[in-house]
Structures are given as C-alpha cells and as structure tokens.
DNA sequence: GTAGGGTTAG
C-alpha cells in the first residue's frame, strides 16, 4: 500500500490514494490508509481529504474524519466547499447528528468558505429532521440571500423541509405555489407533507391538481397518494389509483406494492391486500408486517399467527414493528397466551428490547381480556415508566369488566398529569355510565365544561360515487339531511321491531331515556349508514370509517341493521374493523 | 467530485 501511495509523482499518488479509498470497505483498512496518508503527506490534499471524509461517512464513522480534518494541527487552507459539503451531507444523513451539520455550516461561514447550491439541500435536509421551524426559516433565508432559491433541487428540498417542521406546511405550500417549474418530486414532497399530517383530503386534492397541470406522477408520488387513500379508508379511490398505476405503466416498486397492501388492508379489503402480497417477487419486512397488521385490524389473529410462522420459515427476520403487529393481532383476537409467547420470543430469541409500544400492546391485551390484575402486575414490572396510553387501556378494560375503584384511581392520576386531555374524562365518565353512576358522570361532565375541555367529536366518513362524505353527530349540513333523519327514524323502528333494545349507558348526557335514544340516533355512524341506505343499490356492501371507537349502542344497532336491511356493513373504527353481516359482527363483540 | 420526494406500528 505504501508503495502505491508513494508513486512517482504526486498526481499519480493522489489517484492511487483515491482509488484505495474508493475500495476501502472496513474501518481497519481505513485506519491503515490514514496512517499512510499522514506519512506520505497526502493528507494535505483537498481531494483526498474530501474522499477520506466520504469514506468515513460510508463506514458510519464521520466523527473520525472530522476529528482529523478539524484538529488543531490541520491546515485550514485546505478547506473548500467540497470538503464541507461532504461532511455536512454525512451529518445530515443520520438523525442524531443533524445538529452537527448545522454546526459545520457555521464553521464553514467562519472560515469564509462559500456554500454552493449543493450545500443547501443537505442543510435543508438536516433542519427538516430537527423539526425546528425557526432554523428552517434561517436556512431558507440564506438560500434566498445567496440566490440559490431559483434552483429546482433546492426548491424541492425547501418544500420538503417546511413540510417536516411543526407548523411549517403553509410555508411549504407558499414555496410550492411560487415555483415557476415543478417536477414529480415537488408534487410528491407537498402531497407527502399533507399525508404525514393526516390531511389526506388535501393530499388527494393536490394529486388531482397535479394531473390537471399535466405533471406525470411517478411511483413515489403514488406511494403517498395510496397512503392518503389508506388513511381515508377510501377503497374506490384506492382501486382507481391501482388501475391508474397499471394504465400509466408506473413501475411497481417494492414500496409501491407495500403501499398497495397497506391501502387495501386499511380500506377493509384484506383479501385483496394478501393478493398483492402474494404477487410480489421480493417481499420485505414491511410487506410482511403490513399484512400482519392488516389481519390484526380485521381480528383475524389466527391467520396473523400463520403468516408470522410462514415469514419465519422463509427466513425473514421479524423486527420490532412486526412484533407490534403480532401483539396487536393477539390482543384483538383475545389470544392472551399466544401474545405472551410472542413477547418472550421477541425478547429472548430476537434480542429486541421492548419499547413502550410493546408494553402498551401487552397491557391492552390483558385488560381487554379482563385479566386486570395481570395487566396491573405487568405495568408494575415494566422497566420503563408507563405512559398515558397504557393507563388509558387499563381504564378501558375497567369499563368492560366493571372495575370502578381501579378506574377512578387511575383516572385521578391521569387527569393530574394531563388535565386538558379530553379522553381522560370521557373514559371515566363512560365507566360511570356503564355502572349507572349518573350523579358521578354528571359531575365529570361539569368539570369538563368548567375547564373548557372538549371531547373529540365523533366523525364518520363514507365514500359514494367517487365522492367522500363526512358526518358528525347531529349533522345537518348535508343537502339530504331531512331524508337522512327520516331514514334514521325508520331504521330505529325497523330494528326495534326485530328485537333491538337501545343501550343508553354510553351516552354522556344525563337526560331521560327517550331523549337519550334520540341522541344515540344522531351518532355520526348512524347518519352515514342511513345516507348509504338511501343512496346505494340494495344488497351492496356499505363501508364506513369512524375516527373514534364505535360505541356500544351503534355496534349493537348495526348488527340489527345488517340483518333487517340485508346489507354487509364494514366499519373501520379508530382501532380495528368490524364486519357486520346477518346480525352479527366479526369482532364477536370483543373490541 | 457533490442534490430532491415514498411504504409497516403507536
């Protein structure tokens, strides 16, 4: 090696050194090269220095390069834009080193090294990951000041950066709207930004505008659009997107297939999701996990277990997310023993350190199944501090299994920790309602009113004839609302005749029985179902999406509706799917 | 010699 570097002339030595670095694939080799650099004096070469830094970064050890480049003895005359770009890029790539990227940028300015148009995408990427809107604005300001804001690459990264900052989406949209020219990348960045914020309707609208503007989407754009469909539960739209992808010859990348699987699973067509999965040539852990999570959401725990076993047979190694899927599957299907086995398997065989989410799944599983003391014991033995999500699953379990005192003591604590979080009050008040403690329930309600705490309003979406409709409780904003309410009344009479008795205990308000029933009848899911009965052909399936958990009364009523009106009704709630058919639900009343 | 957007859970 030393002979190679000490070649006849400096130029040749430089070239040799660059190719050595190019081929270097281990850190020990790199150290060897480093010592030869120092001996031969080649460390005083800007090209070599930059390549050295890039190689360090590729071997995940950028700190090694910087400690050398920026040491006290270093020759600062060697610093140039390329060198800084390489280092900033390396730091921007890794989540926990992003602030170093900004630090190096400041250092660069201090040495009067001019940033160029390549510097800013790295910096914008770094500030995107740090979520600081002010920092993002500063970098954007510098971009404008140096005149790099006319560059398409820089513009796209700026849009992405603002999308990633809390409260930055409108800034992103401003930059996006001002762009004289755009590419699929610009649109994907903006659409992806809306999707990440859960503003899926806007994402879909923007996709439509993209087509109107004649910009050809690529497979990355389609991944975000599918993600929006999944979020909305818009199956028809999702199917249309799938046809569009085929028609336009957009390549089906792994990620695109994964997004298709996820879309079908979240839109209620798990069998189609499995079909996409089976047709994939190369399945990744994400593909497997998406199917497992999908099966879990549909309460098909046994099949999820089969899938997991198949995955292991073909040699795919499960990761922490796959185990979350499995634990959720067990939880939703009441497979407590299986769930415990998977938890042990994860820890002991796969050496995965459980995160709070894994513990959350376990607590949820125990408390749903009514093993409340087991759940509490588990919480006590957890090596990490339980979070409010965990306490809330305990209360949910308390409600289903009549544990009044336990839920009161947990709620007290939760309300102390998060006094403005509405669901902490709603959960407790639901426990009271379930046990007919109406005075206590009213008291909670009054506390909420006094503190100005709002319950998240229930909202149900339904897709019909290429249109997405939204309903909230007592909604009168729809053109057809008179017909809808008439239909709700008719539904109420029909199911009563068939033997349905309203379960009024979930209603928050303390009013007399008849009024309670009236309030129940205005629940958003009932409005959506009535709307669907009015506007879709007889015997066709009805699919609705609810933002909260479905309430006991609506669940019971929907069973009767499915029988009386001969309709299969698929409800996606915040947690899972319910398939209602001929008077019963796929969740077997376990949710 | 350097650059941009994406998928699984909670």
PDB file of N, CA, C and O in Angstrom, chain A residues 177-243:
ATOM      1  N   UNK A 177     -46.288  26.893  -4.297  1.00  0.00           N
ATOM      2  CA  UNK A 177     -47.149  27.644  -5.210  1.00  0.00           C
ATOM      3  C   UNK A 177     -46.372  28.668  -6.033  1.00  0.00           C
ATOM      4  O   UNK A 177     -46.796  29.051  -7.115  1.00  0.00           O
ATOM      5  N   UNK A 178     -45.247  29.133  -5.482  1.00  0.00           N
ATOM      6  CA  UNK A 178     -44.456  30.151  -6.179  1.00  0.00           C
ATOM      7  C   UNK A 178     -43.482  29.545  -7.188  1.00  0.00           C
ATOM      8  O   UNK A 178     -42.810  30.275  -7.907  1.00  0.00           O
ATOM      9  N   UNK A 179     -43.381  28.226  -7.206  1.00  0.00           N
ATOM     10  CA  UNK A 179     -42.401  27.617  -8.105  1.00  0.00           C
ATOM     11  C   UNK A 179     -42.823  27.772  -9.565  1.00  0.00           C
ATOM     12  O   UNK A 179     -43.918  27.362  -9.932  1.00  0.00           O
ATOM     13  N   UNK A 180     -41.957  28.374 -10.389  1.00  0.00           N
ATOM     14  CA  UNK A 180     -42.332  28.554 -11.790  1.00  0.00           C
ATOM     15  C   UNK A 180     -42.389  27.223 -12.541  1.00  0.00           C
ATOM     16  O   UNK A 180     -43.211  27.029 -13.429  1.00  0.00           O
ATOM     17  N   UNK A 181     -41.493  26.311 -12.178  1.00  0.00           N
ATOM     18  CA  UNK A 181     -41.490  24.983 -12.795  1.00  0.00           C
ATOM     19  C   UNK A 181     -41.483  23.965 -11.682  1.00  0.00           C
ATOM     20  O   UNK A 181     -40.902  24.198 -10.633  1.00  0.00           O
ATOM     21  N   UNK A 182     -42.136  22.844 -11.926  1.00  0.00           N
ATOM     22  CA  UNK A 182     -42.123  21.820 -10.886  1.00  0.00           C
ATOM     23  C   UNK A 182     -41.924  20.464 -11.533  1.00  0.00           C
ATOM     24  O   UNK A 182     -42.102  20.308 -12.732  1.00  0.00           O
ATOM     25  N   UNK A 183     -41.576  19.504 -10.719  1.00  0.00           N
ATOM     26  CA  UNK A 183     -41.420  18.143 -11.224  1.00  0.00           C
ATOM     27  C   UNK A 183     -42.229  17.216 -10.330  1.00  0.00           C
ATOM     28  O   UNK A 183     -42.812  17.659  -9.331  1.00  0.00           O
ATOM     29  N   UNK A 184     -42.242  15.951 -10.662  1.00  0.00           N
ATOM     30  CA  UNK A 184     -42.938  14.979  -9.819  1.00  0.00           C
ATOM     31  C   UNK A 184     -42.405  15.041  -8.393  1.00  0.00           C
ATOM     32  O   UNK A 184     -43.148  14.833  -7.433  1.00  0.00           O
ATOM     33  N   UNK A 185     -41.119  15.365  -8.258  1.00  0.00           N
ATOM     34  CA  UNK A 185     -40.522  15.432  -6.925  1.00  0.00           C
ATOM     35  C   UNK A 185     -41.185  16.527  -6.085  1.00  0.00           C
ATOM     36  O   UNK A 185     -41.525  16.318  -4.922  1.00  0.00           O
ATOM     37  N   UNK A 186     -41.392  17.696  -6.696  1.00  0.00           N
ATOM     38  CA  UNK A 186     -42.007  18.803  -5.959  1.00  0.00           C
ATOM     39  C   UNK A 186     -43.401  18.401  -5.468  1.00  0.00           C
ATOM     40  O   UNK A 186     -43.757  18.616  -4.308  1.00  0.00           O
ATOM     41  N   UNK A 187     -44.175  17.809  -6.376  1.00  0.00           N
ATOM     42  CA  UNK A 187     -45.545  17.413  -6.020  1.00  0.00           C
ATOM     43  C   UNK A 187     -45.532  16.317  -4.963  1.00  0.00           C
ATOM     44  O   UNK A 187     -46.330  16.341  -4.026  1.00  0.00           O
ATOM     45  N   UNK A 188     -44.621  15.360  -5.100  1.00  0.00           N
ATOM     46  CA  UNK A 188     -44.553  14.282  -4.109  1.00  0.00           C
ATOM     47  C   UNK A 188     -44.211  14.838  -2.738  1.00  0.00           C
ATOM     48  O   UNK A 188     -44.755  14.382  -1.729  1.00  0.00           O
ATOM     49  N   UNK A 189     -43.315  15.806  -2.713  1.00  0.00           N
ATOM     50  CA  UNK A 189     -42.912  16.387  -1.430  1.00  0.00           C
ATOM     51  C   UNK A 189     -44.117  17.026  -0.754  1.00  0.00           C
ATOM     52  O   UNK A 189     -44.361  16.829   0.436  1.00  0.00           O
ATOM     53  N   UNK A 190     -44.881  17.777  -1.533  1.00  0.00           N
ATOM     54  CA  UNK A 190     -46.027  18.503  -0.975  1.00  0.00           C
ATOM     55  C   UNK A 190     -47.153  17.529  -0.592  1.00  0.00           C
ATOM     56  O   UNK A 190     -47.722  17.614   0.495  1.00  0.00           O
ATOM     57  N   UNK A 191     -47.446  16.593  -1.484  1.00  0.00           N
ATOM     58  CA  UNK A 191     -48.502  15.608  -1.202  1.00  0.00           C
ATOM     59  C   UNK A 191     -48.117  14.781   0.034  1.00  0.00           C
ATOM     60  O   UNK A 191     -48.916  14.592   0.950  1.00  0.00           O
ATOM     61  N   UNK A 192     -46.850  14.355   0.066  1.00  0.00           N
ATOM     62  CA  UNK A 192     -46.350  13.583   1.207  1.00  0.00           C
ATOM     63  C   UNK A 192     -46.464  14.371   2.503  1.00  0.00           C
ATOM     64  O   UNK A 192     -46.749  13.809   3.555  1.00  0.00           O
ATOM     65  N   UNK A 193     -46.244  15.663   2.418  1.00  0.00           N
ATOM     66  CA  UNK A 193     -46.346  16.534   3.594  1.00  0.00           C
ATOM     67  C   UNK A 193     -47.756  16.516   4.167  1.00  0.00           C
ATOM     68  O   UNK A 193     -47.950  16.348   5.375  1.00  0.00           O
ATOM     69  N   UNK A 194     -48.750  16.650   3.284  1.00  0.00           N
ATOM     70  CA  UNK A 194     -50.145  16.599   3.752  1.00  0.00           C
ATOM     71  C   UNK A 194     -50.468  15.235   4.357  1.00  0.00           C
ATOM     72  O   UNK A 194     -51.129  15.137   5.380  1.00  0.00           O
ATOM     73  N   UNK A 195     -49.985  14.188   3.713  1.00  0.00           N
ATOM     74  CA  UNK A 195     -50.287  12.838   4.204  1.00  0.00           C
ATOM     75  C   UNK A 195     -49.729  12.642   5.610  1.00  0.00           C
ATOM     76  O   UNK A 195     -50.410  12.144   6.497  1.00  0.00           O
ATOM     77  N   UNK A 196     -48.490  13.081   5.825  1.00  0.00           N
ATOM     78  CA  UNK A 196     -47.869  12.887   7.146  1.00  0.00           C
ATOM     79  C   UNK A 196     -48.631  13.609   8.238  1.00  0.00           C
ATOM     80  O   UNK A 196     -48.631  13.198   9.390  1.00  0.00           O
ATOM     81  N   UNK A 197     -49.273  14.728   7.871  1.00  0.00           N
ATOM     82  CA  UNK A 197     -50.042  15.472   8.864  1.00  0.00           C
ATOM     83  C   UNK A 197     -51.458  14.923   9.037  1.00  0.00           C
ATOM     84  O   UNK A 197     -52.242  15.448   9.807  1.00  0.00           O
ATOM     85  N   UNK A 198     -51.782  13.912   8.264  1.00  0.00           N
ATOM     86  CA  UNK A 198     -53.135  13.375   8.317  1.00  0.00           C
ATOM     87  C   UNK A 198     -54.123  14.235   7.544  1.00  0.00           C
ATOM     88  O   UNK A 198     -55.331  14.096   7.702  1.00  0.00           O
ATOM     89  N   UNK A 199     -53.614  15.139   6.698  1.00  0.00           N
ATOM     90  CA  UNK A 199     -54.522  15.979   5.892  1.00  0.00           C
ATOM     91  C   UNK A 199     -54.687  15.323   4.522  1.00  0.00           C
ATOM     92  O   UNK A 199     -54.325  15.889   3.488  1.00  0.00           O
ATOM     93  N   UNK A 200     -55.267  14.136   4.576  1.00  0.00           N
ATOM     94  CA  UNK A 200     -55.295  13.282   3.387  1.00  0.00           C
ATOM     95  C   UNK A 200     -56.202  13.820   2.283  1.00  0.00           C
ATOM     96  O   UNK A 200     -55.937  13.605   1.108  1.00  0.00           O
ATOM     97  N   UNK A 201     -57.281  14.486   2.680  1.00  0.00           N
ATOM     98  CA  UNK A 201     -58.173  15.044   1.659  1.00  0.00           C
ATOM     99  C   UNK A 201     -57.422  16.060   0.819  1.00  0.00           C
ATOM    100  O   UNK A 201     -57.530  16.087  -0.411  1.00  0.00           O
ATOM    101  N   UNK A 202     -56.619  16.901   1.505  1.00  0.00           N
ATOM    102  CA  UNK A 202     -55.836  17.890   0.765  1.00  0.00           C
ATOM    103  C   UNK A 202     -54.789  17.227  -0.116  1.00  0.00           C
ATOM    104  O   UNK A 202     -54.492  17.689  -1.210  1.00  0.00           O
ATOM    105  N   UNK A 203     -54.249  16.103   0.375  1.00  0.00           N
ATOM    106  CA  UNK A 203     -53.269  15.358  -0.415  1.00  0.00           C
ATOM    107  C   UNK A 203     -53.913  14.869  -1.716  1.00  0.00           C
ATOM    108  O   UNK A 203     -53.336  15.016  -2.797  1.00  0.00           O
ATOM    109  N   UNK A 204     -55.120  14.314  -1.591  1.00  0.00           N
ATOM    110  CA  UNK A 204     -55.813  13.800  -2.776  1.00  0.00           C
ATOM    111  C   UNK A 204     -56.174  14.954  -3.722  1.00  0.00           C
ATOM    112  O   UNK A 204     -56.005  14.853  -4.940  1.00  0.00           O
ATOM    113  N   UNK A 205     -56.641  16.059  -3.153  1.00  0.00           N
ATOM    114  CA  UNK A 205     -56.965  17.230  -3.985  1.00  0.00           C
ATOM    115  C   UNK A 205     -55.747  17.689  -4.775  1.00  0.00           C
ATOM    116  O   UNK A 205     -55.849  18.037  -5.949  1.00  0.00           O
ATOM    117  N   UNK A 206     -54.614  17.699  -4.081  1.00  0.00           N
ATOM    118  CA  UNK A 206     -53.391  18.167  -4.740  1.00  0.00           C
ATOM    119  C   UNK A 206     -52.969  17.205  -5.854  1.00  0.00           C
ATOM    120  O   UNK A 206     -52.486  17.625  -6.901  1.00  0.00           O
ATOM    121  N   UNK A 207     -53.208  15.917  -5.620  1.00  0.00           N
ATOM    122  CA  UNK A 207     -52.893  14.934  -6.660  1.00  0.00           C
ATOM    123  C   UNK A 207     -53.755  15.176  -7.898  1.00  0.00           C
ATOM    124  O   UNK A 207     -53.287  15.104  -9.031  1.00  0.00           O
ATOM    125  N   UNK A 208     -55.022  15.515  -7.661  1.00  0.00           N
ATOM    126  CA  UNK A 208     -55.915  15.810  -8.796  1.00  0.00           C
ATOM    127  C   UNK A 208     -55.415  17.032  -9.553  1.00  0.00           C
ATOM    128  O   UNK A 208     -55.438  17.079 -10.777  1.00  0.00           O
ATOM    129  N   UNK A 209     -54.938  18.031  -8.795  1.00  0.00           N
ATOM    130  CA  UNK A 209     -54.421  19.252  -9.424  1.00  0.00           C
ATOM    131  C   UNK A 209     -53.162  18.929 -10.237  1.00  0.00           C
ATOM    132  O   UNK A 209     -52.935  19.495 -11.310  1.00  0.00           O
ATOM    133  N   UNK A 210     -52.383  18.011  -9.714  1.00  0.00           N
ATOM    134  CA  UNK A 210     -51.160  17.603 -10.399  1.00  0.00           C
ATOM    135  C   UNK A 210     -51.500  17.044 -11.785  1.00  0.00           C
ATOM    136  O   UNK A 210     -50.862  17.374 -12.786  1.00  0.00           O
ATOM    137  N   UNK A 211     -52.534  16.208 -11.818  1.00  0.00           N
ATOM    138  CA  UNK A 211     -52.944  15.640 -13.099  1.00  0.00           C
ATOM    139  C   UNK A 211     -53.482  16.722 -14.015  1.00  0.00           C
ATOM    140  O   UNK A 211     -53.188  16.749 -15.203  1.00  0.00           O
ATOM    141  N   UNK A 212     -54.251  17.633 -13.432  1.00  0.00           N
ATOM    142  CA  UNK A 212     -54.807  18.752 -14.197  1.00  0.00           C
ATOM    143  C   UNK A 212     -53.689  19.595 -14.805  1.00  0.00           C
ATOM    144  O   UNK A 212     -53.772  20.060 -15.930  1.00  0.00           O
ATOM    145  N   UNK A 213     -52.625  19.777 -14.032  1.00  0.00           N
ATOM    146  CA  UNK A 213     -51.479  20.576 -14.502  1.00  0.00           C
ATOM    147  C   UNK A 213     -50.583  19.810 -15.477  1.00  0.00           C
ATOM    148  O   UNK A 213     -49.604  20.351 -15.975  1.00  0.00           O
ATOM    149  N   UNK A 214     -50.897  18.540 -15.689  1.00  0.00           N
ATOM    150  CA  UNK A 214     -50.142  17.761 -16.664  1.00  0.00           C
ATOM    151  C   UNK A 214     -48.772  17.308 -16.195  1.00  0.00           C
ATOM    152  O   UNK A 214     -47.892  17.063 -17.014  1.00  0.00           O
ATOM    153  N   UNK A 215     -48.579  17.205 -14.878  1.00  0.00           N
ATOM    154  CA  UNK A 215     -47.294  16.690 -14.386  1.00  0.00           C
ATOM    155  C   UNK A 215     -47.445  15.177 -14.182  1.00  0.00           C
ATOM    156  O   UNK A 215     -48.381  14.736 -13.512  1.00  0.00           O
ATOM    157  N   UNK A 216     -46.552  14.427 -14.771  1.00  0.00           N
ATOM    158  CA  UNK A 216     -46.661  12.968 -14.687  1.00  0.00           C
ATOM    159  C   UNK A 216     -46.158  12.462 -13.335  1.00  0.00           C
ATOM    160  O   UNK A 216     -45.000  12.672 -12.985  1.00  0.00           O
ATOM    161  N   UNK A 217     -47.015  11.811 -12.579  1.00  0.00           N
ATOM    162  CA  UNK A 217     -46.553  11.284 -11.281  1.00  0.00           C
ATOM    163  C   UNK A 217     -45.691  10.038 -11.498  1.00  0.00           C
ATOM    164  O   UNK A 217     -45.816   9.369 -12.515  1.00  0.00           O
ATOM    165  N   UNK A 218     -44.846   9.746 -10.544  1.00  0.00           N
ATOM    166  CA  UNK A 218     -44.061   8.518 -10.619  1.00  0.00           C
ATOM    167  C   UNK A 218     -44.427   7.617  -9.438  1.00  0.00           C
ATOM    168  O   UNK A 218     -45.375   7.899  -8.707  1.00  0.00           O
ATOM    169  N   UNK A 219     -43.662   6.541  -9.255  1.00  0.00           N
ATOM    170  CA  UNK A 219     -44.060   5.573  -8.230  1.00  0.00           C
ATOM    171  C   UNK A 219     -43.992   6.167  -6.826  1.00  0.00           C
ATOM    172  O   UNK A 219     -44.747   5.754  -5.943  1.00  0.00           O
ATOM    173  N   UNK A 220     -43.135   7.147  -6.638  1.00  0.00           N
ATOM    174  CA  UNK A 220     -43.044   7.748  -5.304  1.00  0.00           C
ATOM    175  C   UNK A 220     -44.274   8.602  -5.007  1.00  0.00           C
ATOM    176  O   UNK A 220     -44.825   8.560  -3.907  1.00  0.00           O
ATOM    177  N   UNK A 221     -44.726   9.345  -6.012  1.00  0.00           N
ATOM    178  CA  UNK A 221     -45.961  10.115  -5.829  1.00  0.00           C
ATOM    179  C   UNK A 221     -47.104   9.174  -5.453  1.00  0.00           C
ATOM    180  O   UNK A 221     -47.884   9.450  -4.544  1.00  0.00           O
ATOM    181  N   UNK A 222     -47.161   8.048  -6.159  1.00  0.00           N
ATOM    182  CA  UNK A 222     -48.276   7.130  -5.960  1.00  0.00           C
ATOM    183  C   UNK A 222     -48.255   6.493  -4.567  1.00  0.00           C
ATOM    184  O   UNK A 222     -49.304   6.172  -4.014  1.00  0.00           O
ATOM    185  N   UNK A 223     -47.070   6.312  -4.013  1.00  0.00           N
ATOM    186  CA  UNK A 223     -46.979   5.774  -2.651  1.00  0.00           C
ATOM    187  C   UNK A 223     -47.693   6.714  -1.682  1.00  0.00           C
ATOM    188  O   UNK A 223     -48.499   6.284  -0.850  1.00  0.00           O
ATOM    189  N   UNK A 224     -47.441   8.012  -1.828  1.00  0.00           N
ATOM    190  CA  UNK A 224     -48.089   8.974  -0.938  1.00  0.00           C
ATOM    191  C   UNK A 224     -49.593   9.027  -1.173  1.00  0.00           C
ATOM    192  O   UNK A 224     -50.376   9.136  -0.224  1.00  0.00           O
ATOM    193  N   UNK A 225     -49.997   8.957  -2.436  1.00  0.00           N
ATOM    194  CA  UNK A 225     -51.427   9.008  -2.738  1.00  0.00           C
ATOM    195  C   UNK A 225     -52.131   7.787  -2.143  1.00  0.00           C
ATOM    196  O   UNK A 225     -53.208   7.902  -1.545  1.00  0.00           O
ATOM    197  N   UNK A 226     -51.490   6.627  -2.261  1.00  0.00           N
ATOM    198  CA  UNK A 226     -52.075   5.408  -1.681  1.00  0.00           C
ATOM    199  C   UNK A 226     -52.159   5.513  -0.164  1.00  0.00           C
ATOM    200  O   UNK A 226     -53.112   5.050   0.457  1.00  0.00           O
ATOM    201  N   UNK A 227     -51.145   6.145   0.398  1.00  0.00           N
ATOM    202  CA  UNK A 227     -51.132   6.337   1.839  1.00  0.00           C
ATOM    203  C   UNK A 227     -52.318   7.212   2.269  1.00  0.00           C
ATOM    204  O   UNK A 227     -52.940   6.968   3.307  1.00  0.00           O
ATOM    205  N   UNK A 228     -52.628   8.209   1.450  1.00  0.00           N
ATOM    206  CA  UNK A 228     -53.788   9.070   1.725  1.00  0.00           C
ATOM    207  C   UNK A 228     -55.079   8.255   1.644  1.00  0.00           C
ATOM    208  O   UNK A 228     -55.956   8.378   2.499  1.00  0.00           O
ATOM    209  N   UNK A 229     -55.197   7.403   0.613  1.00  0.00           N
ATOM    210  CA  UNK A 229     -56.389   6.552   0.475  1.00  0.00           C
ATOM    211  C   UNK A 229     -56.539   5.664   1.700  1.00  0.00           C
ATOM    212  O   UNK A 229     -57.643   5.474   2.215  1.00  0.00           O
ATOM    213  N   UNK A 230     -55.402   5.107   2.143  1.00  0.00           N
ATOM    214  CA  UNK A 230     -55.422   4.221   3.308  1.00  0.00           C
ATOM    215  C   UNK A 230     -55.951   4.982   4.518  1.00  0.00           C
ATOM    216  O   UNK A 230     -56.794   4.490   5.261  1.00  0.00           O
ATOM    217  N   UNK A 231     -55.467   6.196   4.685  1.00  0.00           N
ATOM    218  CA  UNK A 231     -55.878   6.998   5.830  1.00  0.00           C
ATOM    219  C   UNK A 231     -57.369   7.310   5.770  1.00  0.00           C
ATOM    220  O   UNK A 231     -58.065   7.274   6.778  1.00  0.00           O
ATOM    221  N   UNK A 232     -57.855   7.613   4.567  1.00  0.00           N
ATOM    222  CA  UNK A 232     -59.262   7.969   4.417  1.00  0.00           C
ATOM    223  C   UNK A 232     -60.158   6.726   4.436  1.00  0.00           C
ATOM    224  O   UNK A 232     -61.363   6.840   4.613  1.00  0.00           O
ATOM    225  N   UNK A 233     -59.568   5.562   4.206  1.00  0.00           N
ATOM    226  CA  UNK A 233     -60.380   4.353   4.068  1.00  0.00           C
ATOM    227  C   UNK A 233     -61.165   4.375   2.772  1.00  0.00           C
ATOM    228  O   UNK A 233     -62.226   3.772   2.667  1.00  0.00           O
ATOM    229  N   UNK A 234     -60.618   5.095   1.789  1.00  0.00           N
ATOM    230  CA  UNK A 234     -61.339   5.283   0.526  1.00  0.00           C
ATOM    231  C   UNK A 234     -60.987   4.172  -0.452  1.00  0.00           C
ATOM    232  O   UNK A 234     -60.060   4.305  -1.252  1.00  0.00           O
ATOM    233  N   UNK A 235     -61.745   3.084  -0.384  1.00  0.00           N
ATOM    234  CA  UNK A 235     -61.428   1.906  -1.185  1.00  0.00           C
ATOM    235  C   UNK A 235     -61.586   2.154  -2.684  1.00  0.00           C
ATOM    236  O   UNK A 235     -60.727   1.758  -3.476  1.00  0.00           O
ATOM    237  N   UNK A 236     -62.671   2.816  -3.067  1.00  0.00           N
ATOM    238  CA  UNK A 236     -62.904   3.038  -4.501  1.00  0.00           C
ATOM    239  C   UNK A 236     -61.784   3.875  -5.091  1.00  0.00           C
ATOM    240  O   UNK A 236     -61.258   3.590  -6.159  1.00  0.00           O
ATOM    241  N   UNK A 237     -61.417   4.921  -4.377  1.00  0.00           N
ATOM    242  CA  UNK A 237     -60.317   5.774  -4.818  1.00  0.00           C
ATOM    243  C   UNK A 237     -59.024   4.971  -4.916  1.00  0.00           C
ATOM    244  O   UNK A 237     -58.280   5.070  -5.893  1.00  0.00           O
ATOM    245  N   UNK A 238     -58.784   4.147  -3.906  1.00  0.00           N
ATOM    246  CA  UNK A 238     -57.582   3.317  -3.890  1.00  0.00           C
ATOM    247  C   UNK A 238     -57.536   2.374  -5.079  1.00  0.00           C
ATOM    248  O   UNK A 238     -56.499   2.197  -5.713  1.00  0.00           O
ATOM    249  N   UNK A 239     -58.680   1.770  -5.398  1.00  0.00           N
ATOM    250  CA  UNK A 239     -58.746   0.868  -6.549  1.00  0.00           C
ATOM    251  C   UNK A 239     -58.491   1.634  -7.836  1.00  0.00           C
ATOM    252  O   UNK A 239     -57.831   1.133  -8.743  1.00  0.00           O
ATOM    253  N   UNK A 240     -59.040   2.840  -7.880  1.00  0.00           N
ATOM    254  CA  UNK A 240     -58.822   3.679  -9.063  1.00  0.00           C
ATOM    255  C   UNK A 240     -57.333   3.966  -9.214  1.00  0.00           C
ATOM    256  O   UNK A 240     -56.785   3.891 -10.303  1.00  0.00           O
ATOM    257  N   UNK A 241     -56.673   4.276  -8.106  1.00  0.00           N
ATOM    258  CA  UNK A 241     -55.235   4.563  -8.131  1.00  0.00           C
ATOM    259  C   UNK A 241     -54.474   3.335  -8.647  1.00  0.00           C
ATOM    260  O   UNK A 241     -53.565   3.452  -9.465  1.00  0.00           O
ATOM    261  N   UNK A 242     -54.882   2.145  -8.180  1.00  0.00           N
ATOM    262  CA  UNK A 242     -54.227   0.918  -8.635  1.00  0.00           C
ATOM    263  C   UNK A 242     -54.374   0.759 -10.156  1.00  0.00           C
ATOM    264  O   UNK A 242     -53.393   0.462 -10.851  1.00  0.00           O
ATOM    265  N   UNK A 243     -55.568   0.996 -10.663  1.00  0.00           N
ATOM    266  CA  UNK A 243     -55.768   0.895 -12.119  1.00  0.00           C
ATOM    267  C   UNK A 243     -54.941   1.936 -12.853  1.00  0.00           C
ATOM    268  O   UNK A 243     -54.340   1.656 -13.889  1.00  0.00           O
TER     269      UNK A 243
END
